[in-house]
Coordinates of N, CA, C and O in Angstrom, one line a residue:
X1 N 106.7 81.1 90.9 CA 106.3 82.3 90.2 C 106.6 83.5 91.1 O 106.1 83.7 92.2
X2 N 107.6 84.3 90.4 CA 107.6 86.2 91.3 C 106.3 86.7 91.1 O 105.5 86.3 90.2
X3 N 106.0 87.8 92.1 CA 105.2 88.5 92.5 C 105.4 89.8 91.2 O 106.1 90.8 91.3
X4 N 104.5 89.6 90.1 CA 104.5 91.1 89.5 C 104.2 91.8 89.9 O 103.1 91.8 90.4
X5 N 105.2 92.9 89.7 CA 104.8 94.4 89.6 C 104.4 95.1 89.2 O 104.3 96.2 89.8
X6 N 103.8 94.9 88.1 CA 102.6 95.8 87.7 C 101.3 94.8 88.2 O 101.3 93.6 88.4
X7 N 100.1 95.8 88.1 CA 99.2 94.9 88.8 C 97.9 94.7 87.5 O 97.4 95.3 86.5
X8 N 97.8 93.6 88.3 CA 97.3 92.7 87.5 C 95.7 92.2 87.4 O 95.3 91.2 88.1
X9 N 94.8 92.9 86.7 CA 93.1 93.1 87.0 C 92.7 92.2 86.0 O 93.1 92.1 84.9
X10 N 91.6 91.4 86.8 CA 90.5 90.6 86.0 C 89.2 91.2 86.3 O 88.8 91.6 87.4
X11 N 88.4 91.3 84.9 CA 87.1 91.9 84.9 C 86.4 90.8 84.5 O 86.7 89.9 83.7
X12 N 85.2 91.0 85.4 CA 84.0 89.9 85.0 C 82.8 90.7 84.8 O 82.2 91.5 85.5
X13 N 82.7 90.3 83.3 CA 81.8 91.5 83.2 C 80.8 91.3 82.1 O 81.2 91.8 81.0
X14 N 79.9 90.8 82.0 CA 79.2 90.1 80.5 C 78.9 91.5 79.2 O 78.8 91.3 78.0
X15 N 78.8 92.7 79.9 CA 77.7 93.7 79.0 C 79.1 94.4 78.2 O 80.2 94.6 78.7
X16 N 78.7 94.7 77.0 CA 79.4 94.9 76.1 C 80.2 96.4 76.1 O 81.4 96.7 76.0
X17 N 79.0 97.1 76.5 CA 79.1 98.6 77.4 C 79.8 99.1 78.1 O 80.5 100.1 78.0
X18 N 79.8 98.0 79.2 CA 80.8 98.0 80.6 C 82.0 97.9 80.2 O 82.7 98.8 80.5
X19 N 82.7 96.8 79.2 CA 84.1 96.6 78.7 C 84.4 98.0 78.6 O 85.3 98.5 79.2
X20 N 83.5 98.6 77.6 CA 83.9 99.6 76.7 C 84.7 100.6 77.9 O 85.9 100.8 78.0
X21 N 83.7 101.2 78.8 CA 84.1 101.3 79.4 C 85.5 101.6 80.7 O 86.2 102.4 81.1
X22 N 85.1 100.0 80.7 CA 86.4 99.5 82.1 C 87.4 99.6 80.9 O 88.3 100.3 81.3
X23 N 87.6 99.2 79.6 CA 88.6 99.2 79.0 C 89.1 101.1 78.8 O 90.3 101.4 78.5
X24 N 88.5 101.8 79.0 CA 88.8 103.5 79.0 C 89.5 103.7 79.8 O 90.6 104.2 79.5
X25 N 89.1 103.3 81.0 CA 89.5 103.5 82.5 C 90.6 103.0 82.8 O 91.5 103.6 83.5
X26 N 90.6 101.6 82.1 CA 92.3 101.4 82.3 C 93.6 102.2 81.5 O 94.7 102.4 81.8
X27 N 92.9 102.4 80.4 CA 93.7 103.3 79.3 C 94.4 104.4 79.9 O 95.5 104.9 79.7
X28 N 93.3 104.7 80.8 CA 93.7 106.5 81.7 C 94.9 106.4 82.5 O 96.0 106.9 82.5
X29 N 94.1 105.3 83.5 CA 95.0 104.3 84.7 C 96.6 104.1 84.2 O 97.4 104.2 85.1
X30 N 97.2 103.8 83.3 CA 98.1 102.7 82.7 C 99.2 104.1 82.2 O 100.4 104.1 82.2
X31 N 98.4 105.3 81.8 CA 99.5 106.3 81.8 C 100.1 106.9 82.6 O 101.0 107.8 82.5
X32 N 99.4 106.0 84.0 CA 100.5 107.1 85.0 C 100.7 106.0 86.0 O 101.6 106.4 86.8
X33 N 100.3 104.7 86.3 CA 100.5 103.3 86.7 C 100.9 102.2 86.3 O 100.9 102.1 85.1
X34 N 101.5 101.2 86.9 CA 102.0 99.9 86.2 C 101.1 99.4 85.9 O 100.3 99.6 86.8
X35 N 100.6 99.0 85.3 CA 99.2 98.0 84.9 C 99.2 97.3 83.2 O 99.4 97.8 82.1
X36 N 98.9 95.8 83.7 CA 99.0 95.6 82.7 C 97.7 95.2 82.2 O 96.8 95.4 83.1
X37 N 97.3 94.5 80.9 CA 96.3 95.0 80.0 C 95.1 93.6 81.3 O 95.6 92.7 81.9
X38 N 93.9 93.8 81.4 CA 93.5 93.1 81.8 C 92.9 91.9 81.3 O 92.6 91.9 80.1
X39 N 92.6 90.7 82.2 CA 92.1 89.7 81.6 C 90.6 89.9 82.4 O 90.4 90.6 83.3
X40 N 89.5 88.8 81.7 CA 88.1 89.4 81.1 C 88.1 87.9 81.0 O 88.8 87.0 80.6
X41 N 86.9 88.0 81.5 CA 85.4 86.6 81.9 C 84.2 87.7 81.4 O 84.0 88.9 81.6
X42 N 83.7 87.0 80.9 CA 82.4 87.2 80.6 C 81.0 86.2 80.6 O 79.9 86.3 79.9
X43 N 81.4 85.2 81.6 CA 80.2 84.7 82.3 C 80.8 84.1 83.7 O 81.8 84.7 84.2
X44 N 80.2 83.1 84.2 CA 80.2 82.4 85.1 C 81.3 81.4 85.0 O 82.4 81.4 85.5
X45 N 80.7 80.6 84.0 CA 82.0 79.3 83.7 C 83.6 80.0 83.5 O 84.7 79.8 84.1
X46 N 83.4 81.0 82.5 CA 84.5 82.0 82.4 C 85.3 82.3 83.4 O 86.5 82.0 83.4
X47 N 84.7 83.0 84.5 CA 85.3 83.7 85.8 C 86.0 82.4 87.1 O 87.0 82.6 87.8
X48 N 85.1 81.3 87.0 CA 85.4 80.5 87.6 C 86.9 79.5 87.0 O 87.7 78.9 87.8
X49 N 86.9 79.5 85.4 CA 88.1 78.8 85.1 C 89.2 80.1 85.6 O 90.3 79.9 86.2
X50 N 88.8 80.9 85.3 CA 90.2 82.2 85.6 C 90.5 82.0 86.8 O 91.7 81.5 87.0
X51 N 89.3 82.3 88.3 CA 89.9 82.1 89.3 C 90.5 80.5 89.8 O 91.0 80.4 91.0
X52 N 90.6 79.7 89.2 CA 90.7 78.5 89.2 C 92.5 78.5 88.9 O 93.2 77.8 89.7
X53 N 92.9 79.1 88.1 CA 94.1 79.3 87.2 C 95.3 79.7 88.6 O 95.2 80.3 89.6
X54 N 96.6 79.0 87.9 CA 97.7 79.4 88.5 C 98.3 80.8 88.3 O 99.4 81.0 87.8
X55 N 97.3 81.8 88.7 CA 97.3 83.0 88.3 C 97.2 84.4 88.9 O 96.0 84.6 88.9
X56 N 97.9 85.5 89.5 CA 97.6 86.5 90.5 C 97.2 87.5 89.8 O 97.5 87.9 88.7
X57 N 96.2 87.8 90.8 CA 94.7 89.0 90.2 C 95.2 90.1 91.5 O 95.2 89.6 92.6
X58 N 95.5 91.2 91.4 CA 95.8 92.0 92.7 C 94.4 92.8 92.5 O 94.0 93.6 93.4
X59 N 93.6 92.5 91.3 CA 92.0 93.3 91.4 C 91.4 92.7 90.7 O 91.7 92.2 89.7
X60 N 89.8 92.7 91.5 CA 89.1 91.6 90.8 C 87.6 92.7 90.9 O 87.1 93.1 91.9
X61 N 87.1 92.9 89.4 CA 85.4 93.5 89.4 C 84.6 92.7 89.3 O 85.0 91.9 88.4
X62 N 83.6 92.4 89.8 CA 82.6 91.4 89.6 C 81.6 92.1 89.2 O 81.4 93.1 89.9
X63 N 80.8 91.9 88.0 CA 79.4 92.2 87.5 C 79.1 91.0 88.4 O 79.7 89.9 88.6
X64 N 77.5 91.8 89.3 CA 76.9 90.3 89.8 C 76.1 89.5 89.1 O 76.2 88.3 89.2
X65 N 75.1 90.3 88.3 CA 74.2 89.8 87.7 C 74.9 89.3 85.9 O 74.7 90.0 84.9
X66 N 76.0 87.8 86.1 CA 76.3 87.3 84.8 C 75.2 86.2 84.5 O 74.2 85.8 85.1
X67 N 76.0 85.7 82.9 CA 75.1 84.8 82.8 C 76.0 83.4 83.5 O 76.9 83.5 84.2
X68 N 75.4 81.6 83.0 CA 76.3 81.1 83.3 C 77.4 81.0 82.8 O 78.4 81.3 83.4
X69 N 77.2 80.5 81.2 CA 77.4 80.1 80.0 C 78.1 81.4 79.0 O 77.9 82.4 79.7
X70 N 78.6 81.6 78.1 CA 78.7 82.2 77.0 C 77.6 81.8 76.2 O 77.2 80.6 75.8
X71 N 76.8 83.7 75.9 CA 75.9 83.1 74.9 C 74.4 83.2 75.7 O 73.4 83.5 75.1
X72 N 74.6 83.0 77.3 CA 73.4 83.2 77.5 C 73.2 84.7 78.1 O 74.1 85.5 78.2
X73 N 71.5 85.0 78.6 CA 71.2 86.2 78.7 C 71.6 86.3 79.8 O 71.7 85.2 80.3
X74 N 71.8 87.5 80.9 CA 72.2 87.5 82.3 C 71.7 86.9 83.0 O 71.0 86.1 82.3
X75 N 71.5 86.4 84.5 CA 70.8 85.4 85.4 C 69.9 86.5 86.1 O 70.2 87.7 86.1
X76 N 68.8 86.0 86.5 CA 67.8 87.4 86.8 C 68.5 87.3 88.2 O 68.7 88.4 88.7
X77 N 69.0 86.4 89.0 CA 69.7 86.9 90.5 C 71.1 87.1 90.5 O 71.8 86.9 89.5
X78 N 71.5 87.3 91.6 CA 72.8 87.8 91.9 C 73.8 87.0 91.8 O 74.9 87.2 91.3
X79 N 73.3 85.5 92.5 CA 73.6 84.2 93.2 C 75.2 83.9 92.8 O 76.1 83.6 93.6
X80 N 75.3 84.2 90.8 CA 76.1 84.0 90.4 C 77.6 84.4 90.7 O 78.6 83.7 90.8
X81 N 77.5 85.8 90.9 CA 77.9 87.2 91.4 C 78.4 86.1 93.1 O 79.5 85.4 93.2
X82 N 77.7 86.2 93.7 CA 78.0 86.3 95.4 C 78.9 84.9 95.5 O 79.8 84.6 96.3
X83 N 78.5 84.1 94.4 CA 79.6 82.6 94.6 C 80.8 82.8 94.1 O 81.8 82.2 94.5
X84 N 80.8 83.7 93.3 CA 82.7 84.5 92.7 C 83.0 85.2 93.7 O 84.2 85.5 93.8
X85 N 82.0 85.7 94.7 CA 82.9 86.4 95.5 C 83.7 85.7 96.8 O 84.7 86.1 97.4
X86 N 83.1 84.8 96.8 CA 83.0 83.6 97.9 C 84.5 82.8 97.2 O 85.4 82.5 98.0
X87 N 84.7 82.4 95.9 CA 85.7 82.2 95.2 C 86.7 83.1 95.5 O 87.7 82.4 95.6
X88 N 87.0 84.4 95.6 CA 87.8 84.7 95.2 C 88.3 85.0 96.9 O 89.4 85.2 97.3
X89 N 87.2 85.0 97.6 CA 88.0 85.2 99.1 C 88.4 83.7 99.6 O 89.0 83.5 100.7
X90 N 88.0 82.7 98.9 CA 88.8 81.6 99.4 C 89.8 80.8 98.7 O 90.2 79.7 98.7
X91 N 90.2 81.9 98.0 CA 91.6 81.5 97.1 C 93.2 81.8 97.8 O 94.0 82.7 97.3
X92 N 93.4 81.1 98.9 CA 94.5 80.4 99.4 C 95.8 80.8 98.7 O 96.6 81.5 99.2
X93 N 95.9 80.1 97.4 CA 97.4 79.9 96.7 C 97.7 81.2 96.4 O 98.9 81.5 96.4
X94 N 96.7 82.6 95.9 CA 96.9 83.2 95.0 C 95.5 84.5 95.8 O 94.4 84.8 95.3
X95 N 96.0 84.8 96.9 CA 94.7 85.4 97.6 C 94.8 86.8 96.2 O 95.6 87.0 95.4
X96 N 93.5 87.3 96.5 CA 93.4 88.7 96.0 C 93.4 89.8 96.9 O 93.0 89.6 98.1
X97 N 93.8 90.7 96.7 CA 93.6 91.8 98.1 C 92.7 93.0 97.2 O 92.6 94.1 97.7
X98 N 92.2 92.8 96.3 CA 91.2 94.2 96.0 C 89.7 93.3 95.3 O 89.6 93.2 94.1
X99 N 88.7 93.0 96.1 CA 87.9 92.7 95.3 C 86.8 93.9 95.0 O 86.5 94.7 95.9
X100 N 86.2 94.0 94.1 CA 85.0 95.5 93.2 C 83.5 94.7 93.1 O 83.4 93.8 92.3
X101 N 82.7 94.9 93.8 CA 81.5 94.5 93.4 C 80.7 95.5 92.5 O 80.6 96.6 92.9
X102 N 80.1 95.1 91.2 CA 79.6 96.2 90.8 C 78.4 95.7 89.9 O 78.6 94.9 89.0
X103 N 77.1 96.1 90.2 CA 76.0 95.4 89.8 C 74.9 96.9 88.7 O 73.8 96.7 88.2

């Protein structure tokens, strides 16, 4: 696989709000940047098959506080959050170089 050029963001992000949002921000971003549309976890299990994937993320936002599952309500701790971060800095094949913590 080549190295794309435009860069390539995954959002983890459960609240409906935040998409709304992060999805603005990219709109702005994308008129004057390469970027292409992002891909989107919206729990735990979610974020974890993505980072899992034969796939380069050059940006990665983490909501800390997800749920596990789709469907469930957020997790009252972080825990969820701090193990994707721990994921994504030990991803070897496909490092990331911009990770966003945002809670």
């Amino acid at each position: 696989m080549s190295y794309p050029r435009t860069i390539q963001p995954l959002v983890i992000e459960d609240e409906t709000d935040s998409k709304e949002h992060f999805e603005a921000v990219f709109k702005t971003l994308k008129s004057n940047h390469a970027l292409s549309p992002p891909h989107w976890a919206f729990c735990l299990e979610d974020a974890q098959r993505s980072l899992s994937e034969s796939r380069i993320y050059h940006l990665v936002t983490i909501d800390l506080r997800l749920p596990e599952k789709p469907g469930q309500p957020p997790a009252e701790s972080v825990d969820f959050g701090l193990s994707l971060i721990k994921d994504c800095a030990n991803r070897n094949s496909y490092p990331i170089p911009a990770v966003l913590v945002i809670s």
